[in-house]
Coordinates of C-alpha atoms in Angstrom, one line a residue:
V1 CA 0.0 0.0 0.0
T2 CA 1.5 3.4 -1.0
A3 CA -0.5 6.3 0.4
T4 CA -0.3 9.3 2.7
S5 CA -2.2 7.4 5.3
A6 CA -3.1 3.7 5.3
D7 CA -4.1 0.8 7.6
L8 CA -2.8 -2.7 6.9
A9 CA -4.7 -5.6 8.4
L10 CA -3.0 -9.1 8.2
V11 CA -5.5 -11.9 8.4
T12 CA -4.7 -15.3 9.8
A13 CA -2.0 -17.3 7.9
T14 CA -0.8 -14.3 6.0
S15 CA 2.4 -12.3 6.3
G16 CA 3.7 -9.1 5.0
N17 CA 6.1 -6.2 5.4
I18 CA 5.5 -2.7 6.6
T19 CA 8.0 -0.2 5.2
L20 CA 8.1 3.6 5.8
A21 CA 9.3 5.8 3.1
P22 CA 12.6 7.5 3.7
A23 CA 11.0 10.9 4.1
S24 CA 8.1 9.7 6.2
T25 CA 7.2 11.7 9.3
G26 CA 4.4 9.5 10.4
S27 CA 4.3 6.5 12.7
V28 CA 3.4 2.9 12.6
Q29 CA 1.2 1.3 15.2
I30 CA 0.9 -2.5 15.4
T31 CA -2.1 -3.6 17.3
S32 CA -2.5 -7.3 18.0
G33 CA -5.8 -9.0 18.4
V34 CA -4.3 -11.3 21.0
T35 CA -5.2 -10.1 24.5
S36 CA -3.0 -12.4 26.5
G37 CA 0.5 -13.7 25.7
T38 CA -0.2 -17.1 27.4
G39 CA 0.4 -20.4 25.7
T40 CA 2.0 -20.1 22.3
S41 CA 0.5 -16.7 21.5
S42 CA 2.3 -13.3 21.8
G43 CA 1.1 -9.8 21.2
W44 CA 4.1 -9.2 18.9
S45 CA 6.5 -12.0 17.8
L46 CA 9.8 -11.4 16.2
A47 CA 11.7 -14.5 15.0
A48 CA 15.2 -14.1 13.5
N49 CA 16.7 -17.5 14.5
S50 CA 19.2 -17.5 11.6
V51 CA 21.0 -14.3 12.7
N52 CA 24.5 -15.0 14.0
T53 CA 26.7 -11.8 13.7
G54 CA 23.8 -9.5 12.8
V55 CA 21.2 -7.7 14.8
G56 CA 17.8 -9.3 15.5
A57 CA 16.0 -6.0 16.0
N58 CA 17.5 -2.6 15.3
I59 CA 16.1 0.7 16.5
S60 CA 17.9 3.9 15.5
T61 CA 16.7 7.3 17.0
T62 CA 19.8 9.5 16.6
A63 CA 17.8 12.7 16.8
L64 CA 16.4 11.9 20.3
T65 CA 16.4 14.8 22.8
S66 CA 13.9 14.2 25.6
G67 CA 12.1 11.2 24.0
S68 CA 12.5 7.5 24.4
S69 CA 13.7 4.9 21.9
M70 CA 11.5 2.3 23.4
S71 CA 8.7 2.5 26.0
I72 CA 7.2 -0.5 27.7
S73 CA 4.1 -0.1 29.9
G74 CA 3.0 -2.9 32.1
G75 CA -0.3 -3.9 33.7
G76 CA 0.3 -1.9 36.9
A77 CA -1.5 -3.5 39.9
N78 CA -2.6 -6.4 37.6
M79 CA 0.9 -7.8 37.3
L80 CA 1.5 -11.0 39.2
A81 CA 4.8 -12.3 40.8
A82 CA 5.8 -14.1 37.6
G83 CA 5.1 -11.1 35.4
E84 CA 8.0 -9.3 33.6
L85 CA 8.2 -6.2 31.4
L86 CA 11.5 -7.5 30.0
N87 CA 12.8 -11.0 30.0
L88 CA 16.3 -11.6 28.6
D89 CA 17.0 -15.3 28.4
M90 CA 20.5 -16.3 27.3
G91 CA 19.7 -19.9 27.3
A92 CA 22.8 -22.0 28.0
A93 CA 25.3 -19.3 26.8
T94 CA 28.7 -19.3 28.4
V95 CA 29.9 -15.9 27.2
G96 CA 28.3 -12.7 25.9
A97 CA 26.2 -10.1 27.7
A98 CA 22.5 -9.9 28.3
I99 CA 22.6 -6.1 28.5
N100 CA 25.2 -3.6 27.3
A101 CA 24.6 0.1 28.1
S102 CA 27.4 2.4 26.9
T103 CA 28.1 6.0 26.0
T104 CA 31.2 7.6 24.5
G105 CA 30.2 11.1 25.6
V106 CA 31.3 13.0 28.7
Y107 CA 28.3 11.8 30.6
T108 CA 26.8 14.1 33.3
G109 CA 23.4 12.7 33.6
A110 CA 21.6 11.1 36.6
G111 CA 22.5 7.5 35.6
V112 CA 23.2 5.5 32.5
I113 CA 20.9 2.9 34.1
Q114 CA 18.2 4.1 36.5
V115 CA 15.9 2.1 38.6
T116 CA 13.1 3.9 40.5
A117 CA 10.7 2.2 42.9
D118 CA 10.1 5.0 45.5
S119 CA 6.9 3.5 46.7
A120 CA 8.3 0.1 47.6
T121 CA 8.5 -0.8 51.3
T122 CA 9.3 -4.4 51.9
A123 CA 10.4 -5.5 48.4
T124 CA 13.9 -6.1 47.0
I125 CA 14.6 -3.5 44.3
Q126 CA 17.4 -5.3 42.5
A127 CA 18.2 -8.9 43.1
I128 CA 21.3 -10.8 41.8
S129 CA 21.5 -14.6 42.2
A130 CA 24.8 -16.4 41.5
T131 CA 24.6 -19.5 43.7
G132 CA 27.0 -21.4 41.5
L133 CA 29.9 -19.0 41.8
T134 CA 33.4 -20.4 42.6
T135 CA 36.1 -18.0 41.6
G136 CA 33.8 -15.6 39.8
T137 CA 32.4 -12.2 40.9
G138 CA 28.8 -11.3 41.6
L139 CA 29.2 -7.6 40.8
S140 CA 32.3 -6.0 39.3
I141 CA 32.8 -2.2 39.1
T142 CA 36.0 -0.8 37.5
G143 CA 37.0 2.9 38.0
G144 CA 39.6 4.9 36.2
T145 CA 42.8 6.7 37.1
S146 CA 41.1 10.1 36.6
M147 CA 39.0 9.8 39.8
T148 CA 39.2 12.9 42.0
T149 CA 38.3 13.7 45.6
N150 CA 34.7 12.8 46.5
S151 CA 34.1 10.6 43.5
E152 CA 32.8 7.1 44.3
L153 CA 32.5 3.7 42.7
I154 CA 29.6 3.0 45.0
D155 CA 27.5 5.6 46.9
L156 CA 25.1 4.3 49.5
N157 CA 23.0 7.2 50.8
L158 CA 20.4 6.4 53.4
G159 CA 19.0 9.9 53.3
A160 CA 17.5 10.8 56.7
A161 CA 16.9 7.2 57.8
T162 CA 17.1 6.5 61.5
A163 CA 17.3 2.7 61.2
G164 CA 18.4 0.1 58.7
N165 CA 21.8 -0.8 57.2
G166 CA 23.7 0.8 54.3
L167 CA 25.5 -2.5 53.7
N168 CA 24.8 -6.0 55.0
I169 CA 27.3 -8.8 54.5
A170 CA 26.5 -12.2 55.9
T171 CA 27.4 -15.8 55.5
T172 CA 25.9 -18.9 57.3
G173 CA 28.8 -21.1 56.3
V174 CA 31.9 -22.0 58.4
Y175 CA 33.9 -19.2 56.8
T176 CA 37.7 -19.7 56.4
G177 CA 38.4 -17.1 53.7
T178 CA 40.6 -14.0 53.8
G179 CA 37.8 -11.5 54.8
L180 CA 34.1 -11.0 54.2
A181 CA 35.1 -7.4 53.3
V182 CA 38.6 -7.0 51.8
L183 CA 40.2 -3.6 51.2
T184 CA 43.5 -3.4 49.3
A185 CA 45.5 -0.3 48.5
N186 CA 49.1 -1.5 48.7
S187 CA 50.4 1.5 46.6
A188 CA 48.9 4.1 49.0
T189 CA 51.5 6.1 51.0
T190 CA 50.0 9.3 52.4
A191 CA 46.3 8.6 52.5
A192 CA 44.4 10.1 55.3
G193 CA 42.6 6.8 55.9
L194 CA 42.0 3.8 53.8
L195 CA 38.9 3.3 55.8
A196 CA 37.3 6.5 57.0
V197 CA 34.4 6.7 59.4
S198 CA 32.8 9.9 60.5
G199 CA 30.2 10.1 63.3
T200 CA 30.5 13.7 64.6
G201 CA 27.0 13.6 66.2
L202 CA 27.6 10.6 68.4
T203 CA 26.7 10.9 72.1
T204 CA 26.2 7.4 73.7
G205 CA 26.7 5.4 70.5
Y206 CA 29.8 3.9 69.0
A207 CA 31.5 4.5 65.7
E208 CA 32.3 0.7 65.4
A209 CA 30.8 -2.1 67.4
L210 CA 32.2 -5.7 67.3
T211 CA 30.3 -8.6 68.8
L212 CA 32.1 -11.9 69.3
G213 CA 31.0 -15.3 70.5
T214 CA 31.7 -17.5 73.6
T215 CA 34.0 -20.1 72.0
L216 CA 37.1 -18.1 71.2
T217 CA 40.5 -19.8 71.7
T218 CA 43.3 -18.1 69.8
G219 CA 41.2 -15.6 67.9
G220 CA 40.3 -12.1 68.7
A221 CA 38.5 -8.9 67.6
I222 CA 41.4 -7.1 65.9
N223 CA 44.6 -8.5 64.3
V224 CA 47.2 -6.2 62.8
S225 CA 50.2 -7.8 61.1
G226 CA 53.0 -6.9 58.7
A227 CA 53.5 -3.4 60.0
S228 CA 57.2 -2.5 59.8
Y229 CA 58.5 1.0 60.5
L230 CA 61.5 2.3 58.5
H231 CA 62.5 5.6 60.0
T232 CA 65.2 7.7 58.2
G233 CA 65.2 10.7 60.5
T234 CA 63.4 12.2 63.5
E235 CA 60.0 10.7 63.0
T236 CA 57.3 9.2 65.2
G237 CA 55.1 6.4 64.0
S238 CA 52.1 4.9 65.9
L239 CA 50.5 1.6 65.1
L240 CA 47.4 2.7 67.0
K241 CA 46.7 6.4 67.5
L242 CA 43.8 7.6 69.7
A243 CA 43.3 11.3 70.0
Y244 CA 40.5 12.8 72.0
T245 CA 39.6 15.8 74.2
D246 CA 37.9 16.0 77.6
A247 CA 35.8 19.2 77.6
S248 CA 33.6 18.2 80.5
S249 CA 31.5 21.0 82.1
N250 CA 29.8 19.0 84.9
A251 CA 29.3 21.0 88.1
T252 CA 28.6 17.9 90.2
G253 CA 29.4 14.2 90.1
T254 CA 32.5 12.6 88.6
A255 CA 33.1 12.6 84.9
I256 CA 35.5 9.9 83.7
T257 CA 37.0 9.8 80.2
N258 CA 39.0 6.7 79.2
G259 CA 41.3 6.4 76.3
I260 CA 41.1 2.6 76.6
L261 CA 38.8 0.7 78.9
L262 CA 39.4 -3.0 79.5
Q263 CA 36.8 -4.9 81.4
P264 CA 37.8 -8.5 81.6
T265 CA 35.5 -11.0 83.3
I266 CA 37.2 -13.9 85.1
N267 CA 34.8 -16.8 85.0
T268 CA 37.0 -19.9 84.5
T269 CA 35.8 -23.5 85.2
A270 CA 36.9 -25.7 88.1
S271 CA 39.6 -27.4 86.1
A272 CA 43.0 -27.7 87.7
G273 CA 45.0 -25.9 84.9
T274 CA 46.6 -22.5 85.3
K275 CA 44.7 -19.5 83.9
V276 CA 46.4 -16.2 83.2
V277 CA 44.4 -13.1 82.2
N278 CA 46.4 -10.1 81.1
G279 CA 44.8 -6.7 80.7
V280 CA 47.7 -5.6 78.5
S281 CA 50.5 -7.9 77.4
V282 CA 53.7 -6.6 75.8
S283 CA 56.0 -9.3 74.4
P284 CA 58.8 -7.8 72.3
T285 CA 61.3 -9.6 70.0
L286 CA 64.8 -8.1 69.8
T287 CA 66.8 -9.1 66.7
A288 CA 69.2 -6.1 66.2
C289 CA 70.0 -2.5 67.1
G290 CA 71.5 -1.0 64.0
T291 CA 75.3 -0.6 63.6
T292 CA 78.0 0.1 66.2
G293 CA 77.3 3.3 68.2
G294 CA 73.6 3.3 67.8
T295 CA 71.2 3.6 70.7
C296 CA 68.0 1.5 71.1
T297 CA 65.5 2.1 73.9
F298 CA 62.6 -0.2 74.6
N299 CA 59.8 1.0 76.9
G300 CA 57.3 -1.6 77.8
Y301 CA 55.1 1.3 79.1
D302 CA 55.8 5.0 78.5
V303 CA 53.8 7.8 79.9
T304 CA 54.3 11.6 79.9
T305 CA 52.5 13.9 82.3
P306 CA 51.6 17.4 81.1
A307 CA 53.4 20.6 82.3
L308 CA 51.4 22.6 84.7
T309 CA 51.5 26.1 86.3
Q310 CA 48.8 26.3 89.0
T311 CA 47.1 29.7 89.1
T312 CA 43.7 28.8 90.4
T313 CA 42.1 27.1 93.4
N314 CA 41.6 23.9 91.4
I315 CA 43.0 20.6 92.7
Y316 CA 45.1 18.7 90.1
N317 CA 46.1 15.1 90.7
L318 CA 48.7 14.0 88.2
R319 CA 49.7 10.3 88.3
G320 CA 52.0 8.4 86.0
I321 CA 50.6 5.1 87.2
N322 CA 47.5 4.8 89.4
L323 CA 46.0 1.7 91.0
G324 CA 42.8 3.4 91.9
T325 CA 40.9 0.6 93.6
A326 CA 42.0 -2.7 95.1
G327 CA 39.1 -5.1 95.6
A328 CA 38.6 -6.7 99.0
I329 CA 40.2 -10.2 99.4
V330 CA 38.6 -12.8 101.6
Q331 CA 40.0 -16.3 102.2
N332 CA 37.3 -18.7 103.4
T333 CA 37.9 -22.0 105.1
A334 CA 39.1 -23.8 102.0
A335 CA 42.8 -24.5 101.6
G336 CA 43.4 -21.9 98.9
T337 CA 46.1 -19.3 98.6
V338 CA 45.7 -15.6 97.7
S339 CA 48.7 -13.6 96.6
W340 CA 48.2 -9.9 96.0
V341 CA 51.0 -7.7 94.5
G342 CA 50.5 -4.1 93.5
A343 CA 53.4 -4.2 91.1
N344 CA 55.5 -7.2 90.2
I345 CA 58.8 -6.5 88.5
Q346 CA 61.1 -9.3 87.5
M347 CA 64.8 -8.2 87.1
P348 CA 66.7 -9.8 84.2
N349 CA 69.7 -12.0 84.6
T350 CA 72.7 -9.8 83.8
T351 CA 76.1 -11.2 82.8
Q352 CA 79.2 -9.2 82.0
T353 CA 81.5 -10.9 79.5

C-alpha cells in the first residue's frame, strides 16, 4: 500500500512487510488481536533464528532529545509475581552479555541505568542470584585513574533514615576465607585513611561495634600484622593512634574519660589448669640494634605527664601510674592461697662478658 495514510490488516495465515518511506514523518502502530500472551501466543512476535553476527531487532533514533527509543508499559496492579516487562533469556550461553549500556560522551546525567521504585517498602529493588559461583564475581565495578576527591564507585545514601543498614554482608557457612570485606590499596602512601568513618554527632553510641562469641580460643577482635617502620630521621610512628579531648563541664558528680577501657570477666571453670588473664600484654622480639654506636631504647610502658602552672584554686592530681581501687580479698575455710601484688617487676639475669 502506498499512500499518505493507510491501515494494513493481516489476516490469519498471512504475512507481509511494513515499510516507511525514507522521508516519512508519520508513525506505525501495530495492534494485536491477542489479548494475552499465554500459551504459544504473543502480542508481537519477532523471530530471527538464523541471525548470528547481525542484529535481531535494530532501533535507531539518533535525533532523540527528551524522548525514548523504546517505551514498555506494564499492567500496573494487575501484574503477578511471575510477570515481567522485559525477559532476557540467554539460554545456555557461556559468554556474551544480556545487557550492554554504553556512552562515549562525557556523561553528566543522573545515571546510565536508572531504577526507581520510590513507593516500595518491603520488596527487593534489585536482586542478583549467582549461587554457582566459585572464583567468579557477583558484581564488578572498575573505575579509572582520573577519579578525583569525593568521586565514588559505590555511593550508598540512606537519606534521613534512623534505622536500617547501608550495607549488610552475611554468611551462614563456616567461613575460612581472607575476609568478608577486603580492602586493598598497597600502593597508597600518604592517604588520610584507607577506611574513614565519620560520626560527629555521636553521644552514647559507637563508631564501630564488634560482637564476638563465647567459643574463642586463639582468635580475637582485631589483628594487625605486617607493619614494619623504616625511619630515616626524626619521625614518630604509631600503630594505633587515639586522640581525644575532655571538655567536660559537669558542676557535680564525677566525669570519667578513658582512652582505653578494658573490662575482663574472670569466670573460668573448676579445672586444675593454670589460667592467666592479662589486661595488657607486651611481648617484644629483639633481633638487632643498628650498627655500632647506635642507641636503642625499649619502653614496655611509656607515659608523659603534662606541664602545669597552677594559678587557680583547682585541685590537680597527676599520676603516671594509678592503681585506683583494690578489691577486697577474703579467704574462706578452703585451703586456697591468695597472693596480691601491687606491682610485680622481675629483674633480668645480667652477665658481664
